[in-house]
Short mmCIF file of C-alpha atoms and ligand atoms in Angstrom, two decimals:
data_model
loop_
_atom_site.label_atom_id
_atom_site.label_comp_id
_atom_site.label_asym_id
_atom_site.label_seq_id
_atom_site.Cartn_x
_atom_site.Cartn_y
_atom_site.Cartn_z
CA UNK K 26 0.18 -51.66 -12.48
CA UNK K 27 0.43 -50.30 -8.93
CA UNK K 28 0.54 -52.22 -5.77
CA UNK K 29 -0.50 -50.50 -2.44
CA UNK K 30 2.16 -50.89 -0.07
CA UNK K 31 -0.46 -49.84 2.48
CA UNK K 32 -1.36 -53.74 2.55
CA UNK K 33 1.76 -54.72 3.80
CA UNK K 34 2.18 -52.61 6.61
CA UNK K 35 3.70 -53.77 9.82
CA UNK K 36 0.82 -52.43 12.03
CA UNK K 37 2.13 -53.23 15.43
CA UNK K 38 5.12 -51.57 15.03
CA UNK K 39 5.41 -47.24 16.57
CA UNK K 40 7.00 -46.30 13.47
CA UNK K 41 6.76 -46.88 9.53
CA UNK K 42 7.27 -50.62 8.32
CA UNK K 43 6.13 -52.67 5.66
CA UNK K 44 7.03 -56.18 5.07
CA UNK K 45 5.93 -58.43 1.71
CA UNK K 46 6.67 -61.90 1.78
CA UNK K 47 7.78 -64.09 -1.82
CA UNK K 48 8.57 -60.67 -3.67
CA UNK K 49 11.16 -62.23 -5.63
CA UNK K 50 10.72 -65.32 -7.00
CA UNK K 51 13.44 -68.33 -6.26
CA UNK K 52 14.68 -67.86 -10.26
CA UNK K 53 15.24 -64.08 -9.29
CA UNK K 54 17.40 -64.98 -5.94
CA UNK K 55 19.37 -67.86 -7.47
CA UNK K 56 20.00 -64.96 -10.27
CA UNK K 57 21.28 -62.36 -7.67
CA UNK K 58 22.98 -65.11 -5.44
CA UNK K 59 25.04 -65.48 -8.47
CA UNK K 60 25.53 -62.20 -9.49
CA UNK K 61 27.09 -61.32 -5.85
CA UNK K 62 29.12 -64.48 -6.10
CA UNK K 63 30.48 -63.69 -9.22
CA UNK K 64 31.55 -59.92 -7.98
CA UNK K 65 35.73 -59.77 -7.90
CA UNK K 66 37.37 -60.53 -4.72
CA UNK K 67 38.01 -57.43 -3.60
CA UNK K 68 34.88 -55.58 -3.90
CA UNK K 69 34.09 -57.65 -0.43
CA UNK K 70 35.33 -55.73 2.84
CA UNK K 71 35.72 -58.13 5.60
CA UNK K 72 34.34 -57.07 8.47
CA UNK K 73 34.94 -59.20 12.18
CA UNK K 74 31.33 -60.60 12.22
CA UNK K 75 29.98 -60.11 8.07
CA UNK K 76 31.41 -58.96 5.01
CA UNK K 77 29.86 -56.41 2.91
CA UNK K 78 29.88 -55.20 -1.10
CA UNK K 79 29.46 -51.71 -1.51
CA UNK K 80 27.78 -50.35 -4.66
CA UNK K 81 28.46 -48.45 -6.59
CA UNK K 82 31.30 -47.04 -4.03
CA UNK K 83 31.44 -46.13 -0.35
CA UNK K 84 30.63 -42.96 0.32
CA UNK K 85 33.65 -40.11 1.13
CA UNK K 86 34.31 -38.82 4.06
CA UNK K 87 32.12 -36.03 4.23
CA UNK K 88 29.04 -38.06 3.02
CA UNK K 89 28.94 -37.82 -0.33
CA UNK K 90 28.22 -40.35 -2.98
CA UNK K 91 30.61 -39.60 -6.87
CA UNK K 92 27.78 -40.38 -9.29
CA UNK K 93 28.01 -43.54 -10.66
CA UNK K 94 25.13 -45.84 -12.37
CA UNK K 95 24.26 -48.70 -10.46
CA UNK K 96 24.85 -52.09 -12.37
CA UNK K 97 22.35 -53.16 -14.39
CA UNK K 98 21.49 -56.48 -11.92
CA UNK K 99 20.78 -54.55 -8.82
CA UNK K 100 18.67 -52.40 -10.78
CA UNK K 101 16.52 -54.81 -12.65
CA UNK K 102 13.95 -56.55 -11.65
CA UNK K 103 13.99 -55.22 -8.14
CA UNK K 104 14.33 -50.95 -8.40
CA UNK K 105 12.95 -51.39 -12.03
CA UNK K 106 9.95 -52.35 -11.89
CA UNK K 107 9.26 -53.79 -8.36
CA UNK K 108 9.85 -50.97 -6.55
CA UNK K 109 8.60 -48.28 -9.16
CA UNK K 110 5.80 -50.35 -8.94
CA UNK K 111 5.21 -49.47 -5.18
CA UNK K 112 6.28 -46.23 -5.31
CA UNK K 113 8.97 -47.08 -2.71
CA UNK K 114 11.19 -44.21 -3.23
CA UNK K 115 8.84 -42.20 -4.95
CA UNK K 116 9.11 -39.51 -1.93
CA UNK K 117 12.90 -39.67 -1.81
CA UNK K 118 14.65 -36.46 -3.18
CA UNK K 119 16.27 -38.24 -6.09
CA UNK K 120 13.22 -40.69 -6.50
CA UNK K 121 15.27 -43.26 -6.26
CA UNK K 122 17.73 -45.79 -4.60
CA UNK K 123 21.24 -44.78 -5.93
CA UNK K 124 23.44 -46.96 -3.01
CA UNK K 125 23.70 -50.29 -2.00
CA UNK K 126 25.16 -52.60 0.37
CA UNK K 127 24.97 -56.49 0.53
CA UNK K 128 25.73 -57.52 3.94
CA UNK K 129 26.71 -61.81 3.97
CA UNK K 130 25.92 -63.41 7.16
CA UNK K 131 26.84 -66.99 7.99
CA UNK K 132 25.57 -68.83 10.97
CA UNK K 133 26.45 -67.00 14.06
CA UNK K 134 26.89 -63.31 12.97
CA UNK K 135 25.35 -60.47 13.07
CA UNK K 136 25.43 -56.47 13.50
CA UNK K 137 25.35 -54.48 16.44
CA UNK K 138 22.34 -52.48 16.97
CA UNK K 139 23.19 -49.22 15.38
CA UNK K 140 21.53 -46.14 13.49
CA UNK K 141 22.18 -45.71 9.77
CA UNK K 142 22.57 -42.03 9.98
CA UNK K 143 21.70 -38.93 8.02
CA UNK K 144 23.71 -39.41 5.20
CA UNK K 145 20.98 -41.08 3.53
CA UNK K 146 17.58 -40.12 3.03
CA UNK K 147 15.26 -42.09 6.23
CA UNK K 148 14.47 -45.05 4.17
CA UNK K 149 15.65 -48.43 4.02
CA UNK K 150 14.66 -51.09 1.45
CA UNK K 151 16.07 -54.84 2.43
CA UNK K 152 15.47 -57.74 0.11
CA UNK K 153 16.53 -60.79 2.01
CA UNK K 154 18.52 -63.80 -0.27
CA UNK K 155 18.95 -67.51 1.45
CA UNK K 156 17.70 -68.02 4.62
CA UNK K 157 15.36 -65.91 7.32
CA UNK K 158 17.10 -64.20 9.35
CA UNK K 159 15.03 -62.12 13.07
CA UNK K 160 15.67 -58.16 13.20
CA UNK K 161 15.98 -56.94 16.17
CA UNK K 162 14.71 -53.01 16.95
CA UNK K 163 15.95 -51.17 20.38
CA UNK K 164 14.46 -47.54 20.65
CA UNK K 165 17.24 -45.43 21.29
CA UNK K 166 17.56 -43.76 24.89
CA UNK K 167 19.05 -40.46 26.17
CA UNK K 168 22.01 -42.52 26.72
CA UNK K 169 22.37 -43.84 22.99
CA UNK K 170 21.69 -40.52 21.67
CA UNK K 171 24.83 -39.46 23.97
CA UNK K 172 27.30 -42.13 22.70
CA UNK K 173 28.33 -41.68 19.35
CA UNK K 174 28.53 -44.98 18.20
CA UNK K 175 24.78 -45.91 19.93
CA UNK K 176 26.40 -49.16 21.10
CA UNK K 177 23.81 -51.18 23.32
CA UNK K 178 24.91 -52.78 26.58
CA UNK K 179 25.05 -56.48 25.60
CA UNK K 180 21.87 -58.96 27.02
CA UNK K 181 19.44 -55.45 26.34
CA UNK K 182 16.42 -57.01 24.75
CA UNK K 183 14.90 -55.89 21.80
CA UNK K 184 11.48 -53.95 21.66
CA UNK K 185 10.44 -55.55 18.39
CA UNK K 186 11.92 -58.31 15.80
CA UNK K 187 10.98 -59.00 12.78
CA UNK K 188 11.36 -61.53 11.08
CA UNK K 189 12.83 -61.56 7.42
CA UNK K 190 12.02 -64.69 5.36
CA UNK K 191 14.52 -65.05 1.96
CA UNK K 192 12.68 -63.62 -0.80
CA UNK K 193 11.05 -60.88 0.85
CA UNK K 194 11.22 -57.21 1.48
CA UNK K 195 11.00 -54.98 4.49
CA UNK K 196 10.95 -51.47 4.34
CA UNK K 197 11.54 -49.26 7.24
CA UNK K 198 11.05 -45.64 7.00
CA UNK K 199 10.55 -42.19 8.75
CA UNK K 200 9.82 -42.68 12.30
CA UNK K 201 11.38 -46.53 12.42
CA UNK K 202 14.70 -45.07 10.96
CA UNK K 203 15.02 -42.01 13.15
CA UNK K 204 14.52 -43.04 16.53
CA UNK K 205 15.11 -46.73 16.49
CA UNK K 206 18.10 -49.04 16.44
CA UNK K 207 18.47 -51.57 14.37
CA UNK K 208 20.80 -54.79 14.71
CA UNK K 209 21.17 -58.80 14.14
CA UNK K 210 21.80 -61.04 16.78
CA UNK K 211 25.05 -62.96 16.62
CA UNK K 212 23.19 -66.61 17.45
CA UNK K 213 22.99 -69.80 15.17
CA UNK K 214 19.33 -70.30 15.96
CA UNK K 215 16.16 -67.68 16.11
CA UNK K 216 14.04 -68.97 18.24
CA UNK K 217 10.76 -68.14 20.94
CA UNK K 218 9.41 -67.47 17.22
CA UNK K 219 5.30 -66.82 17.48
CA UNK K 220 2.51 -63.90 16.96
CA UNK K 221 3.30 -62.87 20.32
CA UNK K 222 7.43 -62.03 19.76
CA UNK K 223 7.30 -61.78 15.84
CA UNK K 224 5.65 -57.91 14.82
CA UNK K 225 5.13 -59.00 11.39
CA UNK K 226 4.22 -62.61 12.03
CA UNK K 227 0.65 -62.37 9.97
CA UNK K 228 2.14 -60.91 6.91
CA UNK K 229 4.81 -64.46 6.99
CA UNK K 230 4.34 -67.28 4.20
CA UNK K 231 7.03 -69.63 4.38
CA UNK K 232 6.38 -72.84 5.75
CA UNK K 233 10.09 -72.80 6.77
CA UNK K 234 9.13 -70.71 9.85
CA UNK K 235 5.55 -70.63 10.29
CA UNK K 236 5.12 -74.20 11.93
CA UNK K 237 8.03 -73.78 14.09
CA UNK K 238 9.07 -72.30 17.25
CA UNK K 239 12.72 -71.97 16.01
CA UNK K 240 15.04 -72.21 12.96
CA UNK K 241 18.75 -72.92 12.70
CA UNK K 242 20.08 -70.21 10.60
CA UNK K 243 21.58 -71.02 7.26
CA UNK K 244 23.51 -68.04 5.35
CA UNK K 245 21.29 -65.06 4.63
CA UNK K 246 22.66 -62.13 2.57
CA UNK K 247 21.16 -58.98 2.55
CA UNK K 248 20.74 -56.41 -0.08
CA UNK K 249 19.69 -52.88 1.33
CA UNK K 250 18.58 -50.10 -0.91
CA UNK K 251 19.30 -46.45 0.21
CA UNK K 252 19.09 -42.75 -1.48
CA UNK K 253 21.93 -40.94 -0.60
CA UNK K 254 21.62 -37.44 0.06
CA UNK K 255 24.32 -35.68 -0.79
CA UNK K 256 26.17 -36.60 -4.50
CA UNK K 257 28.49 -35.26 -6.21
CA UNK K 258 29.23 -35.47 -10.44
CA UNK K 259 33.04 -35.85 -9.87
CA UNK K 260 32.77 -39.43 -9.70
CA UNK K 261 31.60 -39.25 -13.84
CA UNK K 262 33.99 -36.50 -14.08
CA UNK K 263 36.86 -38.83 -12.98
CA UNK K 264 35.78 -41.90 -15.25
CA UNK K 265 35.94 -39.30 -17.77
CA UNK K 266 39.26 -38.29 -17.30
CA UNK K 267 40.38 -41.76 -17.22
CA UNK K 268 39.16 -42.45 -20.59
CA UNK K 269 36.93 -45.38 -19.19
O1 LIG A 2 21.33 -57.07 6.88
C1 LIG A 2 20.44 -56.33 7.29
O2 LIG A 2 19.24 -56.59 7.14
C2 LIG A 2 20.81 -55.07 8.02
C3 LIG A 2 22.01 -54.39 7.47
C4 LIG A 2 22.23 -53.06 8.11
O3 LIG A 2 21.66 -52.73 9.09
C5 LIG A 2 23.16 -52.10 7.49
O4 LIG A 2 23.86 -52.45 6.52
O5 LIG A 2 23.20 -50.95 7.95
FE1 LIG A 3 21.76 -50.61 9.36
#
């Protein structure tokens, strides 16, 4: 069966969006709350205001992913067959999501509006675990284009936010990931919440946020799907060698 992502689309937004509300169930984000707990210690990198898992690896310094299969739990149900399902990635140029990174936010961080960059094909795929959680988007100026890191001056407000219930999944792509910032307040609360600041406010469902005008954030980890662009076959190579 194939679902038309069409029906999800965040319509207010300049660029391409698409936000679906409840598309994992609460067995499915117990199971990958788990699954992330249960990862050793030191696949975390702790960062000052989140820590991250990388998967399968980070990418060297020139870009490049080693080939390596994703585990089997970040692959199933949500690449295989939720995503297949939407053709997601079916326009990517390996047709597929082959890197991974699980941000963990508690209560009062964030990240700084930023640009993922053109290692990665321009799609991004977040499925949200725990608790909502309000993107902010900045388009980027002259100026951010000129500073390398695309750093905002603090207290600039954001053009859009949208809001990410647990459970769901927002897509941005093309236009939205080329020209816009992207970045997470560093606040214990979301609030001013309503159809006139929310872009995707319609295509909500929880009643967690829907009745209210503000929600005190609880921890919300966040698992984004990317296709790498550039990878190379040494990473099997090596495992090879290794005799693993
Ligand atoms: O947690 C999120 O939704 C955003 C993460 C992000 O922007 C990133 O990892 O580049
Ligand atoms: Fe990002």
């Amino acid at each position: 069966m194939t679902r038309d992502l069409e029906e999800f689309r965040i319509t207010s937004l300049p660029g391409e969006a698409f936000y679906i509300a409840d598309f994992i169930s609460d067995y499915e984000e117990e199971y990958l709350l788990q699954k992330i707990a249960s990862a050793p210690l030191p696949r975390w990198t702790h960062l000052s205001h989140r820590r991250l898992q990388t998967w399968p690896s980070a990418l060297t310094k020139t870009n490049t992913l080693l080939e390596s299969p994703l585990p089997p739990w970040l692959k199933s149900p949500i690449v295989e067959p939720k995503f297949e399902e939407l053709g997601i990635f079916k326009n990517s140029p390996h047709g597929a999501p082959n890197h991974i990174l699980i941000n963990e936010y508690t209560p009062g961080q964030g990240i700084m509006p930023h640009e993922d960059g053109a290692a990665y094909h321009p799609l991004v795929a977040t499925v949200s675990l725990g608790s909502p959680i309000v993107l902010d988007i900045y388009e980027k100026s002259r100026q951010d284009e000129r500073d390398a890191d695309c750093e905002l001056p603090n207290g600039r407000k954001p053009q859009f936010r949208i809001l990410q219930e647990r459970r769901s999944l927002l897509v941005t792509r093309d236009r939205l990931y080329t020209d816009f910032l992207h970045g997470i307040a560093e606040i214990d609360r979301d609030e001013d919440l309503g159809p006139h600041s929310i872009c995707n406010w319609f295509l909500l469902r929880g009643e967690d946020v829907l009745h209210k005008n503000g929600y005190t954030r609880g921890t919300r980890t966040s698992l984004t799907y990317r296709d790498v662009l550039k990878v190379s076959k040494m990473g099997n190579t090596i495992k090879f060698l290794g005799g693993k």
